[in-house]
PDB file of C-alpha atoms in Angstrom:
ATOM      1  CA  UNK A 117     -22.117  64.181 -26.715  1.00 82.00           C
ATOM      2  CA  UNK A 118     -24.759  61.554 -25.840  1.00 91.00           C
ATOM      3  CA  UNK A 119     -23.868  59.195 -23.073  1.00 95.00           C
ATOM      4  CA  UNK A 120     -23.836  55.426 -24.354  1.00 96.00           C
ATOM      5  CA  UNK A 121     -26.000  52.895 -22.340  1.00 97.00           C
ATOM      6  CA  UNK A 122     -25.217  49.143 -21.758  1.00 96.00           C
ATOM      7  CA  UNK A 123     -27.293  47.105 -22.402  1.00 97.00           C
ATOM      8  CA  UNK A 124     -29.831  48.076 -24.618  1.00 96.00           C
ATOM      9  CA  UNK A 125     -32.670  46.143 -22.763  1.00 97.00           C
ATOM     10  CA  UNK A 126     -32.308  43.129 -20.438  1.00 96.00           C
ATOM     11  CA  UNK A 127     -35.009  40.867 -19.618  1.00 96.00           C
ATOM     12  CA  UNK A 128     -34.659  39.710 -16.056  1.00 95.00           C
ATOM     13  CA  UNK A 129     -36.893  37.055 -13.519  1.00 96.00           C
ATOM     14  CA  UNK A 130     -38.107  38.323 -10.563  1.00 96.00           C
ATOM     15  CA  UNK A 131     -35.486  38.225  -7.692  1.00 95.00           C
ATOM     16  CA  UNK A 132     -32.569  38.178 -10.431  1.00 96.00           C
ATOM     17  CA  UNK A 133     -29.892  41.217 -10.662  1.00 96.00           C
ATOM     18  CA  UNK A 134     -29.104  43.522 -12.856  1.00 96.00           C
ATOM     19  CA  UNK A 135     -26.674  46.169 -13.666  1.00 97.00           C
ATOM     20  CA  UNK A 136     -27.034  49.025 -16.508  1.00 97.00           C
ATOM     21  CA  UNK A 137     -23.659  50.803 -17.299  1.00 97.00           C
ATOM     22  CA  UNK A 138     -23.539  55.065 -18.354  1.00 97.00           C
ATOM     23  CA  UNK A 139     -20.404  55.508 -19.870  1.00 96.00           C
ATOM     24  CA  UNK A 140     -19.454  59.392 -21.601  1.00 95.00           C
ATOM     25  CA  UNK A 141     -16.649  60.380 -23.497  1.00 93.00           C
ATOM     26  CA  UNK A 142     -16.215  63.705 -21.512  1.00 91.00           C
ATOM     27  CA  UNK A 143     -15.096  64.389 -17.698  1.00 90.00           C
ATOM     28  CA  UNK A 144     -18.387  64.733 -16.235  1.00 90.00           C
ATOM     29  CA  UNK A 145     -19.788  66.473 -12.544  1.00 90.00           C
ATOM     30  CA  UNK A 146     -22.537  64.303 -12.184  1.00 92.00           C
ATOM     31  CA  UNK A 147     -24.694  61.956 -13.438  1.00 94.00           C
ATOM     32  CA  UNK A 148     -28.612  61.470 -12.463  1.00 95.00           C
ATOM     33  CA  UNK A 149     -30.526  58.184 -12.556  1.00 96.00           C
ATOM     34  CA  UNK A 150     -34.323  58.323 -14.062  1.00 96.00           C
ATOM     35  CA  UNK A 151     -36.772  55.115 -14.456  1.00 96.00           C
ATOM     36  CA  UNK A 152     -39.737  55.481 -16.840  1.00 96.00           C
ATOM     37  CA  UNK A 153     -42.430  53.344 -17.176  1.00 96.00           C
ATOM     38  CA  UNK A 154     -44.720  53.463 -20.460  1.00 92.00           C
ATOM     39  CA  UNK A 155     -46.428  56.326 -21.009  1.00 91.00           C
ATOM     40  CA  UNK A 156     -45.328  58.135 -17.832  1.00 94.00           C
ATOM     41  CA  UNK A 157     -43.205  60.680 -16.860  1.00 94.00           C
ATOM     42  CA  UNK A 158     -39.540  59.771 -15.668  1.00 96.00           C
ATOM     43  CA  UNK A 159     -39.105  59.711 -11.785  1.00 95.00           C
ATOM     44  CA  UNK A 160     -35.686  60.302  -9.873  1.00 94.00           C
ATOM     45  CA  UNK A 161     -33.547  57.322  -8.885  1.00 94.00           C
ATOM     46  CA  UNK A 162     -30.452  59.519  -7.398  1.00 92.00           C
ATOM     47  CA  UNK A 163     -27.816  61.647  -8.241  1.00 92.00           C
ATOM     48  CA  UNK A 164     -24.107  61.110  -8.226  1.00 92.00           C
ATOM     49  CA  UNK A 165     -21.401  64.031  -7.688  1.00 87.00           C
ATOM     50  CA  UNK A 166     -17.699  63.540  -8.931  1.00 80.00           C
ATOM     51  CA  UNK A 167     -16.398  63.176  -5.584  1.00 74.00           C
ATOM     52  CA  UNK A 168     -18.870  61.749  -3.911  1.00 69.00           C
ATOM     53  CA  UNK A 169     -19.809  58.542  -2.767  1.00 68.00           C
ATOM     54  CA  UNK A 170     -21.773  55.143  -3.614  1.00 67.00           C
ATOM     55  CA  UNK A 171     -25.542  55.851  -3.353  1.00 68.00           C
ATOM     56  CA  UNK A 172     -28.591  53.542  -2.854  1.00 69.00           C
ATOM     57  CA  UNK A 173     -31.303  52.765  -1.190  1.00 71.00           C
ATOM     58  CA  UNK A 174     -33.781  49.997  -0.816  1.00 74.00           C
ATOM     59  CA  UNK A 175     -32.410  47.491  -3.581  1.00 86.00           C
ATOM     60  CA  UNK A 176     -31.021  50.269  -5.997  1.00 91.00           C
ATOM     61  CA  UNK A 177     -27.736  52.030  -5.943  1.00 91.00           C
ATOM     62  CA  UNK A 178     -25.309  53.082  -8.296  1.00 92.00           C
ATOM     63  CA  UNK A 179     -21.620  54.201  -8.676  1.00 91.00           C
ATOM     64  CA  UNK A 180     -19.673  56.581 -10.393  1.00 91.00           C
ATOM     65  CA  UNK A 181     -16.008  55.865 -11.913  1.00 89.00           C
ATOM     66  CA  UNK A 182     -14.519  59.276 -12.177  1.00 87.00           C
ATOM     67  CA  UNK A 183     -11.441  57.628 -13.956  1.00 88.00           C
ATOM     68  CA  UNK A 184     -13.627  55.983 -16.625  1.00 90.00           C
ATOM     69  CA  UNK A 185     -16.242  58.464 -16.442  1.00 92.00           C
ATOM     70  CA  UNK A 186     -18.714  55.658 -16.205  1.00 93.00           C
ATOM     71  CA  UNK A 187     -21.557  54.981 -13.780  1.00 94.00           C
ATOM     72  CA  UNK A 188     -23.286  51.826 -12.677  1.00 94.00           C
ATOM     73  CA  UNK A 189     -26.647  51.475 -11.802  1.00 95.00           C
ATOM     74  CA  UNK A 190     -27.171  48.076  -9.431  1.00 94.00           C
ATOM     75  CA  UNK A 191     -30.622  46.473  -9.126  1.00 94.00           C
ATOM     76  CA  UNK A 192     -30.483  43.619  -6.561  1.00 92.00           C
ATOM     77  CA  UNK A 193     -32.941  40.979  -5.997  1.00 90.00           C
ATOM     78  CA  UNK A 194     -35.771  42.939  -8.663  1.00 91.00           C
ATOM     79  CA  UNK A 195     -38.897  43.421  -7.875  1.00 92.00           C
ATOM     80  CA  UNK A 196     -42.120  43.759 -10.980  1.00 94.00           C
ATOM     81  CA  UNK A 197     -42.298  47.003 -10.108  1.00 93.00           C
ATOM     82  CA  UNK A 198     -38.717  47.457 -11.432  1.00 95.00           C
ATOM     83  CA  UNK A 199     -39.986  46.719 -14.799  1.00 96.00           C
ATOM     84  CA  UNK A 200     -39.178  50.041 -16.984  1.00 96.00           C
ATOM     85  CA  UNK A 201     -36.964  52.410 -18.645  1.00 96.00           C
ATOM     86  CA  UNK A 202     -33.586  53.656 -17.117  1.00 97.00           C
ATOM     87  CA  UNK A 203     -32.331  56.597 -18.314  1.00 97.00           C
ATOM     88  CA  UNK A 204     -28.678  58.426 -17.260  1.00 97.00           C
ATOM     89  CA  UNK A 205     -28.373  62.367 -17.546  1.00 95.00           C
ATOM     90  CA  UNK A 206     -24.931  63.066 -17.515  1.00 94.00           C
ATOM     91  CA  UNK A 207     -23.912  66.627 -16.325  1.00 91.00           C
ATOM     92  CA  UNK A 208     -20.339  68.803 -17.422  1.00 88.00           C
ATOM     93  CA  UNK A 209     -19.258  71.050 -15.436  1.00 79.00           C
ATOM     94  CA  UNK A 210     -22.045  72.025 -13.012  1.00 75.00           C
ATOM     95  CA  UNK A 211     -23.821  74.058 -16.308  1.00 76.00           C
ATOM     96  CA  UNK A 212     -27.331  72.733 -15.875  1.00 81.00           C
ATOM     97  CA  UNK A 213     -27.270  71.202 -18.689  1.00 88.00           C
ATOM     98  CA  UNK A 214     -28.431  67.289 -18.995  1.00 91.00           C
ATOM     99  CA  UNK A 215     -27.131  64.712 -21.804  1.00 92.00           C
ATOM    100  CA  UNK A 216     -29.454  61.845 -21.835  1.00 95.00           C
ATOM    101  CA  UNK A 217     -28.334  58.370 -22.675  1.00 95.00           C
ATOM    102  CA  UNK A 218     -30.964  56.488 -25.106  1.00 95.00           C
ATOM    103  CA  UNK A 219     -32.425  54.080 -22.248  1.00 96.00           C
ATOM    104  CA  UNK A 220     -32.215  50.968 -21.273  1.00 97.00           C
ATOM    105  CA  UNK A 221     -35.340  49.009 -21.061  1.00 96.00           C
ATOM    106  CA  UNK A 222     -35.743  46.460 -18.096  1.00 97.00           C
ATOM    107  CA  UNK A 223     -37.954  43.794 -18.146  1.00 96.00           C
ATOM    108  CA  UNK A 224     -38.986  41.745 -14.875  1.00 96.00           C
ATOM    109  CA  UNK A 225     -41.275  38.732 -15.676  1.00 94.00           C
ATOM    110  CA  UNK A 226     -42.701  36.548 -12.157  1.00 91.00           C
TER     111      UNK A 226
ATOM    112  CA  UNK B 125     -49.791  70.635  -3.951  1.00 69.00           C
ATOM    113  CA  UNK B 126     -50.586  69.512  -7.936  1.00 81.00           C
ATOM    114  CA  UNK B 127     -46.505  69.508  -8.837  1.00 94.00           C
ATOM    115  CA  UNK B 128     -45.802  70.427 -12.469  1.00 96.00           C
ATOM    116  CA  UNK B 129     -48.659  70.602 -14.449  1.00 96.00           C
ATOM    117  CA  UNK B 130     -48.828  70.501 -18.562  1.00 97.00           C
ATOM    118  CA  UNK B 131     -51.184  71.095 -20.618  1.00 96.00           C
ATOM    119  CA  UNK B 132     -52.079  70.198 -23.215  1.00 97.00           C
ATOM    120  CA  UNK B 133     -52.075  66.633 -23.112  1.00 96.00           C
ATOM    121  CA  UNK B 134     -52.400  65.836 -26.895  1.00 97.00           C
ATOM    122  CA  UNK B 135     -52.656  68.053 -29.598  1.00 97.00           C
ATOM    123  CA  UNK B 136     -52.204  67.957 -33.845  1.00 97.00           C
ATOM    124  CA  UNK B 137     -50.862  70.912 -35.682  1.00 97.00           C
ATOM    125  CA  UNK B 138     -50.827  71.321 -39.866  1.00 97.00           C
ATOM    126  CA  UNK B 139     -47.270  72.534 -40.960  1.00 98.00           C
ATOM    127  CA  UNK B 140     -46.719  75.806 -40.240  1.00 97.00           C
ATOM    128  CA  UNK B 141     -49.336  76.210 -37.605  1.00 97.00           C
ATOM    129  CA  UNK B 142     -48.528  78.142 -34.212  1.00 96.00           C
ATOM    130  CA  UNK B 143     -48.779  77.108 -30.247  1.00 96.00           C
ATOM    131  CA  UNK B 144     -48.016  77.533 -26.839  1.00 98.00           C
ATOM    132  CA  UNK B 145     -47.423  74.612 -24.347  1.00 98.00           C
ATOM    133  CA  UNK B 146     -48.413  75.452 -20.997  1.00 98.00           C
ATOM    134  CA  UNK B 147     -46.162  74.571 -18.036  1.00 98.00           C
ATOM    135  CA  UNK B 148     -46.848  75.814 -14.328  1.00 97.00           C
ATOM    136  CA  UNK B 149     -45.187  74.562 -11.288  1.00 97.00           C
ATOM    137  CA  UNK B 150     -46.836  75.248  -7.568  1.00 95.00           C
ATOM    138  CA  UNK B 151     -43.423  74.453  -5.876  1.00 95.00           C
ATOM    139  CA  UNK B 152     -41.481  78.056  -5.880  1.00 95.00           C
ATOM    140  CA  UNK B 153     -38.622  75.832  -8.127  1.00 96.00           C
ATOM    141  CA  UNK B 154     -36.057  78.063  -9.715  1.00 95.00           C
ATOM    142  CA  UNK B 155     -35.194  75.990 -11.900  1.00 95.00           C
ATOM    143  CA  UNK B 156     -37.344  75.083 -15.052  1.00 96.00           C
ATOM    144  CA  UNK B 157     -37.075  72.785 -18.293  1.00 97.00           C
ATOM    145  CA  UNK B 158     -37.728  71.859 -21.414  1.00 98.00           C
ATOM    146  CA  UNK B 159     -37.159  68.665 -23.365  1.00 97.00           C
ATOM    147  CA  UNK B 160     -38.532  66.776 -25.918  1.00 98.00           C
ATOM    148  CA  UNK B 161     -38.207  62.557 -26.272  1.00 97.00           C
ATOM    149  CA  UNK B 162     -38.230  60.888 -30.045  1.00 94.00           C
ATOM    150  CA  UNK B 163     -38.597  56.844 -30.021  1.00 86.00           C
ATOM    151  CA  UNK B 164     -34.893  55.329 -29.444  1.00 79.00           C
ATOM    152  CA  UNK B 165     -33.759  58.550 -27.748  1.00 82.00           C
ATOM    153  CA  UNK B 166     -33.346  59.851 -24.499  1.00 87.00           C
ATOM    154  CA  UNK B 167     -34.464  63.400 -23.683  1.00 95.00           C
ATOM    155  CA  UNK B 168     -33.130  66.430 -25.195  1.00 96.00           C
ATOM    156  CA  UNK B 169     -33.223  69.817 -23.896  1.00 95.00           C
ATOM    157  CA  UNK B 170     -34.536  72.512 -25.643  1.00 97.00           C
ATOM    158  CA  UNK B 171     -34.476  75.351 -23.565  1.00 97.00           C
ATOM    159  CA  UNK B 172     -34.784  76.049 -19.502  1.00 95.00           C
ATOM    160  CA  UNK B 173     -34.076  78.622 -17.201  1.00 96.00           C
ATOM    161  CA  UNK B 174     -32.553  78.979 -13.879  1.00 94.00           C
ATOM    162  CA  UNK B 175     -34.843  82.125 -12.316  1.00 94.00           C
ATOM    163  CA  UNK B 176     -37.463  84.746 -13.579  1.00 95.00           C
ATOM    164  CA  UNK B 177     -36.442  86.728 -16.606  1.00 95.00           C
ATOM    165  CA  UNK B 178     -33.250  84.682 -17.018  1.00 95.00           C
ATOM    166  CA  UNK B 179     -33.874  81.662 -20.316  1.00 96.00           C
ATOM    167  CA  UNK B 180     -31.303  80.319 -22.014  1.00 95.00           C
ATOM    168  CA  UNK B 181     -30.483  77.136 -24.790  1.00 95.00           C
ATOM    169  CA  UNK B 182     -30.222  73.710 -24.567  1.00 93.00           C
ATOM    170  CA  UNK B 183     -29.193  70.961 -26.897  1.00 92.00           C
ATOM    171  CA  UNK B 184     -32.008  71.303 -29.628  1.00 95.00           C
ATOM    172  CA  UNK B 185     -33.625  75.040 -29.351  1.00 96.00           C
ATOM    173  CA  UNK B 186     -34.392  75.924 -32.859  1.00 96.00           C
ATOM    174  CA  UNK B 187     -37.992  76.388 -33.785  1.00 96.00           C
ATOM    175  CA  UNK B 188     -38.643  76.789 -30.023  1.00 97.00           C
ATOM    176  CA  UNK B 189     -39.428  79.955 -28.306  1.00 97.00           C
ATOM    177  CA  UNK B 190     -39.339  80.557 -24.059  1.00 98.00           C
ATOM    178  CA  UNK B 191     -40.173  82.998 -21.890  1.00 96.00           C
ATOM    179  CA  UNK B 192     -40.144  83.221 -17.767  1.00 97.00           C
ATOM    180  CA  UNK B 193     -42.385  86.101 -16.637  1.00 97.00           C
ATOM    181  CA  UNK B 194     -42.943  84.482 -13.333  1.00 97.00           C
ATOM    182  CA  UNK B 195     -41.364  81.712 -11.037  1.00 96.00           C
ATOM    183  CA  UNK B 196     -44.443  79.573 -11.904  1.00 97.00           C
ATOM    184  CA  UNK B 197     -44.367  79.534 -15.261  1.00 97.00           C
ATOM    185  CA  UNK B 198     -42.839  78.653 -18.579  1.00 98.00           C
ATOM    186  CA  UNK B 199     -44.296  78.368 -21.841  1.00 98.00           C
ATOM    187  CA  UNK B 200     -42.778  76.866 -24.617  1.00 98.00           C
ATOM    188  CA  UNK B 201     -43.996  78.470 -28.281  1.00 98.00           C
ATOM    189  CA  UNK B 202     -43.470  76.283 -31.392  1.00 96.00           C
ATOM    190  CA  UNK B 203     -43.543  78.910 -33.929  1.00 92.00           C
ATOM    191  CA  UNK B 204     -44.007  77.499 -37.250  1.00 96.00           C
ATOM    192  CA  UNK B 205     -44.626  73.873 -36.229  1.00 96.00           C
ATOM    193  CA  UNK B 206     -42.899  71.389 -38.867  1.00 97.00           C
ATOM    194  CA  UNK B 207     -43.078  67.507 -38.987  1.00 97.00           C
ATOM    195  CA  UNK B 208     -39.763  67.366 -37.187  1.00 96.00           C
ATOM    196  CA  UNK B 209     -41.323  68.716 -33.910  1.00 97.00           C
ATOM    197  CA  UNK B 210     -43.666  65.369 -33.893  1.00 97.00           C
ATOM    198  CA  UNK B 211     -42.628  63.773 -30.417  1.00 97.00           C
ATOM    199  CA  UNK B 212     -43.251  64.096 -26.485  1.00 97.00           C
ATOM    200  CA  UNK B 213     -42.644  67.337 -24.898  1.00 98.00           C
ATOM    201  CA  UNK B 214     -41.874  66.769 -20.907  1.00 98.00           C
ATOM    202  CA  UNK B 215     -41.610  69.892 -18.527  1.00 98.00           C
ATOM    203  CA  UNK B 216     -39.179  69.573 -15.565  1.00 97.00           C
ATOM    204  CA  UNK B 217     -38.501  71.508 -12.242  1.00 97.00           C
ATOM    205  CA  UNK B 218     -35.998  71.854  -9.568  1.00 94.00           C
ATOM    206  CA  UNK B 219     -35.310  73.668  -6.875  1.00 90.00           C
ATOM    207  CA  UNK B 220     -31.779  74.851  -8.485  1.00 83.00           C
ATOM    208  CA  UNK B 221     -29.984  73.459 -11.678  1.00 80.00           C
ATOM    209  CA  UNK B 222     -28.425  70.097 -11.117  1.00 80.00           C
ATOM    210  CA  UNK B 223     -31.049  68.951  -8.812  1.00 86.00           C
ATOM    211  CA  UNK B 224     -33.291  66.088  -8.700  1.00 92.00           C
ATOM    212  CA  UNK B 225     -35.837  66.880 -11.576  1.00 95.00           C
ATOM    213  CA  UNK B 226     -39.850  66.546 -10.994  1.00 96.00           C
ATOM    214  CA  UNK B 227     -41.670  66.094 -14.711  1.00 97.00           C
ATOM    215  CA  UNK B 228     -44.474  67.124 -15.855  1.00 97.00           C
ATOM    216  CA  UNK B 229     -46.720  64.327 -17.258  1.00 96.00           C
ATOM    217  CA  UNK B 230     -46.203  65.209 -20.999  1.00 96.00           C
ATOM    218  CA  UNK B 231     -48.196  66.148 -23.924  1.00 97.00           C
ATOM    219  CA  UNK B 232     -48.013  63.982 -27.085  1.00 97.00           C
ATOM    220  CA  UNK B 233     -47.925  66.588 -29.775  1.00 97.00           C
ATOM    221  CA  UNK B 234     -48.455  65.601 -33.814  1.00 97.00           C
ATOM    222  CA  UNK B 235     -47.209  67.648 -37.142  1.00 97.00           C
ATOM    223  CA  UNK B 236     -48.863  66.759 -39.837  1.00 96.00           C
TER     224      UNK B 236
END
């Protein structure tokens, strides 16, 4: 079952945070963080094990609530080039398989 | 090293028409996909496999055909294409399953 994203798109000034929720309905073993831009491919953010810990790096880093089976993906102080696309790919049970959630489009504006 | 490379890069098909999307990956990954993306939707997978020889289903496989004669490669046939297949195909490797994913940049295929 697809993953539901929160929100749907969030317009944003530069330098202002931001926080896009993954939430699933199932017990999940991980969930991966993609950004797409328009027209492009989707590049990795990270990838978050049940288990494991906080990631991030630069200004990006996300979390994973086993209990709620919800993750949260934190953009601090964003940048234009943060403009884009985030996608979650939740995971069940190690099987290779990926659910995507349906997005959620950032905006930055200067 | 040229990462994962599709081609083509456009293409329009009649109903019922045949074709092959190339995918070929120069970085010894195990691990290959498929998925398609429709407006409003995130990506689905169609089919992938996890080593030579070995394919197996995703979330959306029908109409789809795969095949893995080689670690480099992995086609994806559309058999009798249908205006339903209209949308953005994206290949994807990893080293192993669950790993991060590199993409292919996409081919923008048309049923008309």
């Amino acid at each position: 079952q697809q993953p539901v994203q929160s929100p749907q798109a969030v317009i944003l000034r530069e330098g202002e945070d931001a926080v896009i929720n993954c939430s699933s309905s199932k017990a999940l073993y991980s969930v991966h963080w993609y950004r797409q831009k328009h027209g492009e491919a989707p590049v990795f953010l990270m990838i978050l094990l049940k288990g494991g810990e906080q990631k991030g790096h630069d200004k990006i880093s996300a979390s994973f609530n086993e209990k709620k089976q919800q993750s949260s993906l934190y953009l601090t102080a964003s940048q234009l080039s943060y403009s884009g696309t985030y996608f979650c790919g939740t995971e069940i049970n190690s099987n290779y398989q990926l659910i995507w959630g349906a997005g959620t489009k950032l905006i930055i504006k200067p | 090293n040229a990462g994962v490379t599709q081609t083509p890069k456009f293409q329009v098909l009649k109903t019922g028409q045949s074709m092959t999307l190339q995918c070929a990956q120069d970085m010894n990954h195990e691990y290959m996909s498929w998925y398609r993306q429709d407006p409003g939707m995130g990506l689905r997978l169609i089919h992938y496999s996890v080593g030579a020889g070995i394919t197996d289903q995703g979330e959306v496989p029908n109409g789809y055909n795969v095949s893995r004669s080689t670690t480099e490669d992995f086609p994806l046939r559309l058999l009798s294409a249908a205006p339903s297949q209209t949308s953005v195909y994206f290949c994807a490797s990893s080293t192993q399953g669950g790993e991060k994913l590199f993409f292919g940049s996409g081919t923008q295929l048309s049923v008309l």
